[in-house]
């Protein structure tokens, strides 16, 4: 760990907040992407069989 | 050289983005990891701001990309209005949540940085306030997409809103400068200025900016693929209900 | 166009909501502020221009969703869209009728409410002028928002979310003009800017609003 001096809380919380937001964005995008992809595959299968 | 308009074909877009996405995500992750680790662990403290200067590696790139994401949405909306390419409208839709996340990051890191440096979390400074207004524009744009069921109607109306919103965003920017001279410093990076920030801070910052740009492009590609699938799903649903 | 204008006016007057509701709302907002910030006249004098402008803006917002809603429901909007006058002119006429039924009464009532908030003596004239110059922009921008959300079932809240950020420049210049007038400073710059916004909005936004209406009527 580098010595952050008096502002350790500020710097670390800025990094934590930002990385958490970015992670949330990526996770949400992938989650929705997977769900839509599966739903579309189901629908296309129905279309072929039905 | 392939024309850029080939990507307007959803099939072509899906094929190309499928091949490009692993590379984009890897590069974005690598650039972000290198830039942020470099910035966090291996840069000196500023002699006046102490270690808070390390926040710059998140604050500046996210603020830049928050504005650039809106500009990209504006261009995509224009392309949709003029040439009616579905991929373009869906890319604009896909970019909005990314833009709003970057805006929140810029506001949050700015507030955390402002607390020790200016002694306040928030000031009604033109730069800060214009980001707050940008945030509201993103919210309205996304809410309009959410509210309209038919995808083509939604694409048309959000495009018009994006155009009008862009004009008003620029007017607001000048209105705010008129309204209050600010606390915020001037631009950190500019091409025509002799004195940018020192090189030790500059190079990791460039890597971080590259990381944010790559992450934005990768996420837009990925989310646009999701939107294309969602739109196809909607079309199949309509067809099934008609039979 | 004139027929449409008088028809809209007559409908607004007969429904009773047009003049009355916005004015009553404006009065209540203005009366609530001293309860919130305390009766200190010095404080009230300082914040009066801003409060009066924000109050007028919110009062203007109240009746926006009715600009097109009734005509959309009974189908007369479809007739207007196919009428010989261009849709842009219909939009401009609707905005003008909205201004006459809300913006104009608000402008005329504002000096009276200024008394309640102990507005500085020099401010009354400029308050009236700034509202007269600025409220048309509010009506036109609001008409654009109403055109965007006309087909939606619960468009009212969304309409506010879309329109309020667009009101920012008008509010800034309007309140600044009133404040400078009240403090006896130079007023030319904000006056020119707010007039510019109104004229620019009047020139361009009817086209955007008409485009949105055409999409919604498709």
Short mmCIF file of C-alpha atoms in Angstrom, two decimals:
data_model
loop_
_atom_site.label_atom_id
_atom_site.label_comp_id
_atom_site.label_asym_id
_atom_site.label_seq_id
_atom_site.Cartn_x
_atom_site.Cartn_y
_atom_site.Cartn_z
CA UNK A 1 0.00 0.00 0.00
CA UNK A 2 1.29 3.47 -0.79
CA UNK A 3 1.28 6.01 2.00
CA UNK A 4 -1.86 8.06 1.42
CA UNK A 5 -1.28 10.41 4.33
CA UNK A 6 -4.18 12.37 5.74
CA UNK A 7 -6.50 11.72 2.80
CA UNK A 8 -6.50 7.90 2.81
CA UNK A 9 -10.24 7.68 3.45
CA UNK A 10 -11.10 10.03 0.60
CA UNK A 11 -8.85 8.40 -1.97
CA UNK A 12 -9.83 4.85 -1.10
CA UNK A 13 -13.54 5.63 -0.98
CA UNK A 14 -13.34 7.39 -4.37
CA UNK A 15 -11.74 4.28 -5.87
CA UNK A 16 -14.19 1.97 -4.10
CA UNK A 17 -17.28 3.90 -5.21
CA UNK A 18 -16.09 4.16 -8.82
CA UNK A 19 -15.04 0.55 -9.16
CA UNK A 20 -18.27 -0.62 -7.54
CA UNK A 21 -20.33 1.44 -9.99
CA UNK A 22 -18.34 0.17 -12.97
CA UNK A 23 -18.67 -3.40 -11.75
CA UNK A 24 -22.40 -2.97 -11.24
CA UNK A 25 -22.76 -1.60 -14.78
CA UNK A 26 -20.83 -4.50 -16.31
CA UNK A 27 -22.59 -7.14 -14.23
CA UNK A 28 -26.03 -5.71 -14.99
CA UNK A 29 -25.24 -5.48 -18.73
CA UNK A 30 -24.02 -9.08 -18.88
CA UNK A 31 -26.94 -10.34 -16.78
CA UNK A 32 -29.49 -8.67 -19.02
CA UNK A 33 -27.58 -9.71 -22.14
CA UNK A 34 -27.62 -13.38 -21.09
CA UNK A 35 -31.31 -13.26 -20.18
CA UNK A 36 -32.35 -11.65 -23.48
CA UNK A 37 -30.17 -14.06 -25.44
CA UNK A 38 -31.75 -17.08 -23.76
CA UNK A 39 -35.28 -15.71 -24.26
CA UNK A 40 -34.56 -15.09 -27.94
CA UNK A 41 -33.18 -18.61 -28.41
CA UNK A 42 -36.33 -20.02 -26.79
CA UNK A 43 -38.55 -17.92 -29.00
CA UNK A 44 -36.69 -18.90 -32.16
CA UNK A 45 -36.90 -22.56 -31.19
CA UNK A 46 -40.65 -22.18 -30.69
CA UNK A 47 -40.90 -20.51 -34.09
CA UNK A 48 -39.12 -23.41 -35.81
CA UNK A 49 -41.07 -26.15 -34.04
CA UNK A 50 -44.48 -24.54 -33.79
CA UNK B 1 -11.88 -0.61 -46.98
CA UNK B 2 -15.33 -1.51 -45.84
CA UNK B 3 -17.83 1.29 -45.50
CA UNK B 4 -18.94 2.17 -42.00
CA UNK B 5 -22.53 1.80 -43.16
CA UNK B 6 -22.09 -1.95 -43.39
CA UNK B 7 -22.51 -2.03 -39.64
CA UNK B 8 -26.01 -0.72 -40.19
CA UNK B 9 -26.93 -4.26 -41.16
CA UNK B 10 -27.77 -5.97 -37.84
CA UNK B 11 -26.45 -9.34 -39.06
CA UNK B 12 -23.15 -7.80 -40.07
CA UNK B 13 -22.98 -5.88 -36.81
CA UNK B 14 -23.61 -9.04 -34.79
CA UNK B 15 -20.87 -10.93 -36.67
CA UNK B 16 -18.26 -8.18 -36.35
CA UNK B 17 -19.03 -7.31 -32.74
CA UNK B 18 -18.95 -11.00 -31.82
CA UNK B 19 -15.35 -11.19 -33.03
CA UNK B 20 -14.31 -7.80 -31.65
CA UNK B 21 -15.84 -8.01 -28.18
CA UNK B 22 -13.37 -10.38 -26.46
CA UNK B 23 -10.52 -8.17 -27.67
CA UNK B 24 -12.25 -4.99 -26.61
CA UNK B 25 -13.07 -6.25 -23.12
CA UNK B 26 -9.55 -7.61 -22.65
CA UNK B 27 -7.93 -4.38 -23.82
CA UNK B 28 -10.29 -2.24 -21.72
CA UNK B 29 -9.67 -4.34 -18.62
CA UNK B 30 -5.91 -4.30 -19.20
CA UNK B 31 -5.75 -0.53 -19.78
CA UNK B 32 -7.90 0.19 -16.75
CA UNK B 33 -5.92 -2.17 -14.56
CA UNK B 34 -2.56 -0.80 -15.68
CA UNK B 35 -3.66 2.83 -15.51
CA UNK B 36 -5.36 2.61 -12.14
CA UNK B 37 -2.65 0.49 -10.49
CA UNK B 38 0.01 2.79 -11.91
CA UNK B 39 -1.90 5.84 -10.72
CA UNK B 40 -2.79 4.45 -7.32
CA UNK B 41 0.48 2.81 -6.31
CA UNK B 42 3.28 4.35 -8.33
CA UNK B 43 2.65 8.08 -8.62
CA UNK B 44 3.88 10.69 -6.15
CA UNK B 45 1.60 12.93 -4.14
CA UNK B 46 0.96 16.43 -5.34
CA UNK B 47 2.75 19.00 -3.18
CA UNK B 48 -0.46 20.92 -2.49
CA UNK B 49 -3.23 18.35 -2.84
CA UNK B 50 -1.42 15.44 -1.20
CA UNK B 51 -2.65 11.99 -2.12
CA UNK B 52 -6.09 13.24 -3.25
CA UNK B 53 -4.51 13.89 -6.64
CA UNK B 54 -4.86 10.13 -7.25
CA UNK B 55 -8.61 10.65 -7.66
CA UNK B 56 -7.86 12.35 -10.97
CA UNK B 57 -7.39 8.95 -12.63
CA UNK B 58 -11.09 8.26 -12.14
CA UNK B 59 -12.54 11.75 -12.15
CA UNK B 60 -11.20 13.13 -15.42
CA UNK B 61 -11.73 10.03 -17.63
CA UNK B 62 -15.28 9.45 -16.36
CA UNK B 63 -16.20 13.11 -16.79
CA UNK B 64 -14.80 13.11 -20.34
CA UNK B 65 -16.65 9.96 -21.26
CA UNK B 66 -19.88 11.16 -19.66
CA UNK B 67 -19.93 14.03 -22.17
CA UNK B 68 -18.61 11.93 -25.06
CA UNK B 69 -21.30 9.31 -24.45
CA UNK B 70 -23.95 11.98 -24.90
CA UNK B 71 -22.25 13.20 -28.10
CA UNK B 72 -22.18 9.63 -29.38
CA UNK B 73 -25.90 9.32 -28.60
CA UNK B 74 -26.51 12.57 -30.46
CA UNK B 75 -24.66 11.29 -33.55
CA UNK B 76 -26.43 7.93 -33.40
CA UNK B 77 -29.79 9.72 -33.09
CA UNK B 78 -28.97 11.87 -36.12
CA UNK B 79 -28.02 8.79 -38.13
CA UNK B 80 -31.30 7.15 -37.09
CA UNK B 81 -33.33 10.21 -38.11
CA UNK B 82 -31.57 10.64 -41.45
CA UNK B 83 -30.86 7.08 -42.54
CA UNK B 84 -33.21 4.96 -40.40
CA UNK B 85 -30.64 2.31 -39.42
CA UNK B 86 -31.99 0.35 -36.48
CA UNK B 87 -28.55 -0.48 -35.11
CA UNK B 88 -27.89 3.23 -34.72
CA UNK B 89 -31.01 3.90 -32.66
CA UNK B 90 -30.35 0.85 -30.50
CA UNK B 91 -26.72 1.91 -29.97
CA UNK B 92 -27.96 5.25 -28.65
CA UNK B 93 -30.28 3.43 -26.28
CA UNK B 94 -27.46 1.13 -25.21
CA UNK B 95 -25.10 4.03 -24.49
CA UNK B 96 -27.37 5.98 -22.14
CA UNK B 97 -27.01 3.81 -19.00
CA UNK B 98 -23.23 3.78 -19.52
CA UNK B 99 -23.21 7.55 -19.81
CA UNK B 100 -25.28 7.97 -16.68
CA UNK B 101 -22.94 5.67 -14.73
CA UNK B 102 -19.92 7.73 -15.83
CA UNK B 103 -21.77 10.90 -14.84
CA UNK B 104 -22.43 9.51 -11.37
CA UNK B 105 -18.78 8.45 -11.04
CA UNK B 106 -17.63 11.93 -12.04
CA UNK B 107 -20.02 13.56 -9.57
CA UNK B 108 -19.18 11.14 -6.74
CA UNK B 109 -15.40 11.33 -7.14
CA UNK B 110 -15.71 15.10 -7.52
CA UNK B 111 -17.64 15.37 -4.26
CA UNK B 112 -15.15 13.15 -2.43
CA UNK B 113 -12.30 15.21 -3.83
CA UNK B 114 -14.02 18.51 -3.13
CA UNK B 115 -14.55 17.75 0.55
CA UNK B 116 -10.86 17.96 1.61
CA UNK B 117 -9.76 20.45 -1.07
CA UNK B 118 -12.55 23.02 -1.12
CA UNK B 119 -14.03 22.10 2.26
CA UNK B 120 -17.38 21.20 0.75
CA UNK B 121 -18.95 18.19 -0.92
CA UNK B 122 -20.89 20.26 -3.35
CA UNK B 123 -20.72 23.79 -4.70
CA UNK B 124 -23.04 25.40 -7.22
CA UNK B 125 -20.18 25.83 -9.58
CA UNK B 126 -20.89 25.89 -13.34
CA UNK B 127 -18.97 22.70 -14.05
CA UNK B 128 -20.54 20.75 -11.21
CA UNK B 129 -23.99 22.06 -11.96
CA UNK B 130 -23.76 21.28 -15.66
CA UNK B 131 -22.96 17.69 -14.76
CA UNK B 132 -25.99 17.58 -12.52
CA UNK B 133 -28.09 18.83 -15.44
CA UNK B 134 -26.42 16.31 -17.76
CA UNK B 135 -27.47 13.65 -15.24
CA UNK B 136 -31.09 14.87 -15.43
CA UNK B 137 -30.96 14.79 -19.24
CA UNK B 138 -29.77 11.18 -19.14
CA UNK B 139 -32.58 10.28 -16.73
CA UNK B 140 -35.24 11.89 -18.92
CA UNK B 141 -33.85 10.22 -22.04
CA UNK B 142 -33.83 6.79 -20.42
CA UNK B 143 -37.28 7.30 -18.90
CA UNK B 144 -38.70 8.15 -22.33
CA UNK B 145 -37.23 4.94 -23.78
CA UNK B 146 -38.76 3.00 -20.92
CA UNK B 147 -42.18 4.57 -21.25
CA UNK B 148 -42.86 3.82 -24.92
CA UNK B 149 -43.62 0.28 -25.93
CA UNK B 150 -43.20 0.38 -29.71
CA UNK B 151 -39.43 0.39 -30.42
CA UNK B 152 -39.59 2.52 -33.58
CA UNK B 153 -41.78 5.18 -31.96
CA UNK B 154 -39.46 5.19 -28.95
CA UNK B 155 -36.41 5.54 -31.20
CA UNK B 156 -37.98 8.49 -33.06
CA UNK B 157 -39.11 10.36 -29.97
CA UNK B 158 -35.90 9.82 -28.00
CA UNK B 159 -33.88 10.98 -31.01
CA UNK B 160 -35.86 14.22 -31.17
CA UNK B 161 -35.42 14.64 -27.42
CA UNK B 162 -31.68 14.01 -27.76
CA UNK B 163 -31.35 16.70 -30.44
CA UNK B 164 -33.37 19.30 -28.55
CA UNK B 165 -31.69 18.31 -25.28
CA UNK B 166 -28.24 18.80 -26.80
CA UNK B 167 -29.08 22.34 -27.87
CA UNK B 168 -30.44 23.15 -24.42
CA UNK B 169 -27.47 21.48 -22.73
CA UNK B 170 -25.12 23.85 -24.57
CA UNK B 171 -27.29 26.87 -23.71
CA UNK B 172 -27.40 25.73 -20.07
CA UNK B 173 -23.63 25.49 -20.00
CA UNK B 174 -23.27 29.14 -21.00
CA UNK B 175 -26.16 30.19 -18.77
CA UNK B 176 -24.38 28.58 -15.81
CA UNK B 177 -21.11 30.34 -16.53
CA UNK B 178 -23.07 33.59 -16.64
CA UNK B 179 -24.86 32.63 -13.43
CA UNK B 180 -21.88 31.89 -11.26
CA UNK B 181 -18.14 32.12 -11.73
CA UNK B 182 -16.86 28.87 -10.40
CA UNK B 183 -14.64 27.22 -7.89
CA UNK B 184 -13.56 24.46 -10.26
CA UNK B 185 -10.22 24.78 -12.01
CA UNK B 186 -10.01 25.02 -15.78
CA UNK B 187 -9.49 22.13 -18.15
CA UNK B 188 -6.89 19.62 -17.01
CA UNK B 189 -5.90 18.61 -20.51
CA UNK B 190 -5.89 20.69 -23.61
CA UNK B 191 -3.90 20.61 -26.80
CA UNK B 192 -3.16 24.29 -27.13
CA UNK B 193 -1.87 24.85 -23.62
CA UNK B 194 1.83 24.87 -22.79
CA UNK B 195 1.37 23.90 -19.19
CA UNK B 196 -0.61 20.74 -18.66
CA UNK B 197 -0.24 18.68 -15.54
CA UNK B 198 3.19 17.20 -14.93
CA UNK B 199 4.29 14.10 -16.85
CA UNK B 200 4.29 11.80 -13.80
CA UNK B 201 0.54 12.31 -13.53
CA UNK B 202 -0.05 12.71 -17.25
CA UNK B 203 0.97 9.29 -18.58
CA UNK B 204 -1.03 7.11 -16.16
CA UNK B 205 -3.94 9.48 -16.76
CA UNK B 206 -3.69 8.87 -20.51
CA UNK B 207 -3.74 5.10 -19.93
CA UNK B 208 -6.83 5.50 -17.73
CA UNK B 209 -8.57 7.60 -20.36
CA UNK B 210 -7.80 4.94 -22.95
CA UNK B 211 -9.22 2.36 -20.56
CA UNK B 212 -12.45 4.29 -20.09
CA UNK B 213 -12.80 4.82 -23.86
CA UNK B 214 -12.26 1.13 -24.55
CA UNK B 215 -14.64 0.12 -21.77
CA UNK B 216 -17.27 2.45 -23.20
CA UNK B 217 -16.89 1.02 -26.71
CA UNK B 218 -16.93 -2.57 -25.45
CA UNK B 219 -20.03 -1.96 -23.33
CA UNK B 220 -21.83 -0.14 -26.14
CA UNK B 221 -21.11 -3.06 -28.47
CA UNK B 222 -22.25 -5.58 -25.91
CA UNK B 223 -25.39 -3.71 -24.92
CA UNK B 224 -26.29 -2.97 -28.55
CA UNK B 225 -26.17 -6.72 -29.21
CA UNK B 226 -28.57 -7.18 -26.32
CA UNK B 227 -30.89 -4.49 -27.70
CA UNK B 228 -30.83 -6.02 -31.19
CA UNK B 229 -31.83 -9.38 -29.68
CA UNK B 230 -34.49 -7.72 -27.52
CA UNK B 231 -35.94 -6.02 -30.58
CA UNK B 232 -36.03 -9.31 -32.49
CA UNK B 233 -37.69 -10.92 -29.49
CA UNK B 234 -40.31 -8.18 -29.53
CA UNK B 235 -40.94 -8.76 -33.25
CA UNK B 236 -41.35 -12.51 -32.72
CA UNK B 237 -43.73 -11.81 -29.84
CA UNK B 238 -45.86 -9.60 -32.07
CA UNK B 239 -45.95 -12.27 -34.77
CA UNK B 240 -46.96 -14.97 -32.29
CA UNK B 241 -49.77 -12.87 -30.92
CA UNK B 242 -51.12 -12.20 -34.41
CA UNK B 243 -51.35 -15.87 -35.37
CA UNK C 1 -55.27 29.27 -37.02
CA UNK C 2 -57.22 32.06 -35.42
CA UNK C 3 -60.22 29.75 -35.11
CA UNK C 4 -58.06 27.13 -33.40
CA UNK C 5 -56.64 29.77 -31.08
CA UNK C 6 -60.03 31.08 -29.97
CA UNK C 7 -61.32 27.51 -29.64
CA UNK C 8 -58.48 26.57 -27.31
CA UNK C 9 -59.03 29.72 -25.29
CA UNK C 10 -62.73 29.06 -24.99
CA UNK C 11 -62.15 25.46 -23.93
CA UNK C 12 -59.65 26.54 -21.29
CA UNK C 13 -61.99 29.19 -19.89
CA UNK C 14 -65.00 26.92 -19.89
CA UNK C 15 -63.08 24.13 -18.16
CA UNK C 16 -62.18 26.73 -15.56
CA UNK C 17 -58.81 25.16 -14.84
CA UNK C 18 -56.77 27.31 -17.20
CA UNK C 19 -56.58 30.63 -15.43
CA UNK C 20 -57.62 29.62 -11.94
CA UNK C 21 -55.57 26.55 -11.15
CA UNK C 22 -52.19 27.87 -12.21
CA UNK C 23 -52.75 31.16 -10.39
CA UNK C 24 -53.92 29.44 -7.20
CA UNK C 25 -50.90 27.14 -7.35
CA UNK C 26 -48.58 30.11 -7.83
CA UNK C 27 -50.16 31.85 -4.82
CA UNK C 28 -49.82 28.76 -2.62
CA UNK C 29 -46.19 28.13 -3.53
CA UNK C 30 -45.33 31.75 -2.84
CA UNK C 31 -47.21 31.69 0.46
CA UNK C 32 -45.53 28.46 1.56
CA UNK C 33 -42.00 29.79 1.17
CA UNK C 34 -42.08 32.18 4.17
CA UNK C 35 -43.39 29.31 6.29
CA UNK C 36 -40.34 27.35 5.24
CA UNK C 37 -37.60 29.97 5.54
CA UNK C 38 -39.08 32.17 8.28
CA UNK C 39 -40.64 35.63 8.19
CA UNK C 40 -37.38 37.64 8.14
CA UNK C 41 -38.09 40.33 5.52
CA UNK C 42 -34.42 40.75 4.67
CA UNK C 43 -34.10 37.10 3.70
CA UNK C 44 -37.37 37.22 1.77
CA UNK C 45 -36.26 40.29 -0.18
CA UNK C 46 -33.11 38.48 -1.19
CA UNK C 47 -34.77 35.28 -2.36
CA UNK C 48 -37.97 36.83 -3.79
CA UNK C 49 -36.85 36.95 -7.47
CA UNK C 50 -35.82 33.31 -7.46
CA UNK C 51 -38.90 32.10 -5.58
CA UNK C 52 -41.28 34.00 -7.84
CA UNK C 53 -39.59 32.60 -10.92
CA UNK C 54 -39.54 29.02 -9.64
CA UNK C 55 -43.19 29.37 -8.58
CA UNK C 56 -44.23 30.68 -11.99
CA UNK C 57 -42.29 27.88 -13.68
CA UNK C 58 -43.96 25.16 -11.61
CA UNK C 59 -47.39 26.72 -12.11
CA UNK C 60 -46.72 26.71 -15.86
CA UNK C 61 -45.80 23.03 -15.68
CA UNK C 62 -49.15 22.06 -14.15
CA UNK C 63 -51.30 22.52 -17.22
CA UNK C 64 -48.81 21.29 -19.85
CA UNK C 65 -50.14 17.75 -20.16
CA UNK C 66 -53.54 19.09 -21.15
CA UNK C 67 -52.24 20.93 -24.22
CA UNK C 68 -52.70 17.91 -26.48
CA UNK C 69 -54.29 15.27 -24.23
CA UNK C 70 -57.95 16.19 -24.78
CA UNK C 71 -57.53 16.60 -28.53
CA UNK C 72 -55.65 13.31 -28.68
CA UNK C 73 -58.36 11.41 -26.83
CA UNK C 74 -61.32 12.64 -28.86
CA UNK C 75 -59.45 12.32 -32.15
CA UNK C 76 -59.45 15.98 -33.12
CA UNK C 77 -55.66 15.94 -33.13
CA UNK C 78 -55.77 13.52 -36.07
CA UNK C 79 -58.05 15.95 -37.86
CA UNK C 80 -55.71 18.84 -37.09
CA UNK C 81 -52.78 16.83 -38.44
CA UNK C 82 -54.56 16.34 -41.77
CA UNK C 83 -55.94 19.89 -41.85
CA UNK C 84 -54.67 22.32 -44.51
CA UNK C 85 -52.61 24.31 -42.00
CA UNK C 86 -49.19 22.78 -41.27
CA UNK C 87 -48.78 20.91 -38.00
CA UNK C 88 -45.99 23.30 -37.01
CA UNK C 89 -48.52 26.14 -37.06
CA UNK C 90 -50.95 24.07 -34.99
CA UNK C 91 -48.21 23.55 -32.41
CA UNK C 92 -47.32 27.26 -32.35
CA UNK C 93 -50.99 28.17 -31.95
CA UNK C 94 -51.41 25.70 -29.11
CA UNK C 95 -48.35 27.12 -27.39
CA UNK C 96 -49.71 30.66 -27.80
CA UNK C 97 -53.07 29.64 -26.34
CA UNK C 98 -51.30 27.98 -23.41
CA UNK C 99 -49.32 31.16 -22.79
CA UNK C 100 -52.42 33.36 -22.84
CA UNK C 101 -54.18 31.09 -20.33
CA UNK C 102 -51.23 30.54 -17.96
CA UNK C 103 -48.13 32.64 -18.72
CA UNK C 104 -49.98 35.92 -19.10
CA UNK C 105 -52.05 35.64 -15.89
CA UNK C 106 -48.93 34.57 -14.00
CA UNK C 107 -47.07 37.60 -15.32
CA UNK C 108 -49.85 39.93 -14.25
CA UNK C 109 -50.24 38.33 -10.82
CA UNK C 110 -46.53 38.15 -10.03
CA UNK C 111 -46.12 41.77 -8.80
CA UNK C 112 -48.91 41.22 -6.25
CA UNK C 113 -47.15 38.14 -4.95
CA UNK C 114 -43.93 40.14 -4.96
CA UNK C 115 -45.51 42.27 -2.22
CA UNK C 116 -45.99 39.15 -0.12
CA UNK C 117 -42.29 38.35 -0.41
CA UNK C 118 -41.20 41.93 0.20
CA UNK C 119 -39.58 42.30 -3.21
CA UNK C 120 -37.31 45.36 -3.50
CA UNK C 121 -39.15 48.38 -5.02
CA UNK C 122 -37.06 48.39 -8.20
CA UNK C 123 -37.86 44.75 -8.86
CA UNK C 124 -41.56 44.95 -9.73
CA UNK C 125 -41.08 46.39 -13.19
CA UNK C 126 -38.31 43.95 -14.08
CA UNK C 127 -40.14 41.01 -12.58
CA UNK C 128 -43.06 41.72 -14.90
CA UNK C 129 -40.79 42.30 -17.88
CA UNK C 130 -38.75 39.17 -17.24
CA UNK C 131 -41.87 37.02 -16.88
CA UNK C 132 -43.44 38.57 -19.96
CA UNK C 133 -40.26 37.82 -21.91
CA UNK C 134 -39.60 34.40 -20.39
CA UNK C 135 -42.93 32.65 -19.92
CA UNK C 136 -43.55 32.30 -23.68
CA UNK C 137 -40.38 30.17 -23.79
CA UNK C 138 -41.77 28.05 -20.94
CA UNK C 139 -45.00 27.49 -22.88
CA UNK C 140 -43.19 26.57 -26.10
CA UNK C 141 -40.72 24.21 -24.43
CA UNK C 142 -43.62 22.68 -22.52
CA UNK C 143 -45.58 22.19 -25.73
CA UNK C 144 -42.63 20.26 -27.10
CA UNK C 145 -42.60 18.07 -23.98
CA UNK C 146 -46.36 17.56 -24.25
CA UNK C 147 -45.97 16.53 -27.91
CA UNK C 148 -43.35 13.93 -26.91
CA UNK C 149 -45.53 12.34 -24.23
CA UNK C 150 -49.00 12.73 -25.76
CA UNK C 151 -49.55 9.04 -26.46
CA UNK C 152 -48.54 7.83 -23.01
CA UNK C 153 -51.00 6.84 -20.34
CA UNK C 154 -49.11 8.23 -17.38
CA UNK C 155 -47.25 10.94 -19.22
CA UNK C 156 -47.62 13.68 -16.60
CA UNK C 157 -44.69 12.78 -14.38
CA UNK C 158 -42.47 11.89 -17.32
CA UNK C 159 -43.38 15.23 -18.89
CA UNK C 160 -42.07 17.07 -15.82
CA UNK C 161 -38.85 15.05 -15.88
CA UNK C 162 -38.30 15.86 -19.57
CA UNK C 163 -39.25 19.53 -19.43
CA UNK C 164 -37.66 20.74 -16.19
CA UNK C 165 -34.03 20.35 -17.33
CA UNK C 166 -34.94 22.27 -20.49
CA UNK C 167 -36.25 25.12 -18.31
CA UNK C 168 -32.88 25.73 -16.67
CA UNK C 169 -31.53 28.48 -18.96
CA UNK C 170 -34.82 30.39 -18.97
CA UNK C 171 -35.01 30.23 -15.18
CA UNK C 172 -31.42 31.38 -14.75
CA UNK C 173 -31.76 34.41 -17.01
CA UNK C 174 -35.25 35.28 -15.75
CA UNK C 175 -34.33 35.22 -12.07
CA UNK C 176 -31.05 36.98 -12.77
CA UNK C 177 -32.84 39.72 -14.70
CA UNK C 178 -35.27 40.25 -11.82
CA UNK C 179 -32.49 40.21 -9.23
CA UNK C 180 -30.42 42.76 -11.13
CA UNK C 181 -33.48 44.91 -11.63
CA UNK C 182 -34.30 44.74 -7.92
CA UNK C 183 -30.74 45.70 -6.97
CA UNK C 184 -30.56 48.44 -9.57
CA UNK C 185 -27.80 46.85 -11.66
CA UNK C 186 -27.47 46.74 -15.44
CA UNK C 187 -30.17 44.55 -16.95
CA UNK C 188 -29.38 44.60 -20.67
CA UNK C 189 -27.46 41.33 -20.89
CA UNK C 190 -29.95 38.98 -19.17
CA UNK C 191 -32.83 40.74 -20.90
CA UNK C 192 -31.25 40.16 -24.30
CA UNK C 193 -30.44 36.55 -23.41
CA UNK C 194 -33.91 35.66 -22.15
CA UNK C 195 -35.51 37.31 -25.18
CA UNK C 196 -33.08 35.35 -27.34
CA UNK C 197 -34.14 32.08 -25.73
CA UNK C 198 -37.82 32.88 -26.24
CA UNK C 199 -37.34 33.85 -29.87
CA UNK C 200 -35.07 30.91 -30.59
CA UNK C 201 -37.49 28.47 -28.97
CA UNK C 202 -40.41 30.01 -30.87
CA UNK C 203 -38.53 29.71 -34.14
CA UNK C 204 -37.22 26.15 -33.80
CA UNK C 205 -39.17 24.10 -31.28
CA UNK C 206 -42.49 24.00 -33.20
CA UNK C 207 -40.68 21.92 -35.83
CA UNK C 208 -39.38 19.46 -33.25
CA UNK C 209 -42.78 19.31 -31.54
CA UNK C 210 -44.58 18.75 -34.84
CA UNK C 211 -42.13 15.96 -35.70
CA UNK C 212 -42.84 14.31 -32.35
CA UNK C 213 -46.60 14.67 -32.87
CA UNK C 214 -46.39 13.03 -36.30
CA UNK C 215 -44.56 10.08 -34.76
CA UNK C 216 -47.17 9.78 -32.02
CA UNK C 217 -50.07 9.95 -34.47
CA UNK C 218 -48.59 7.29 -36.75
#
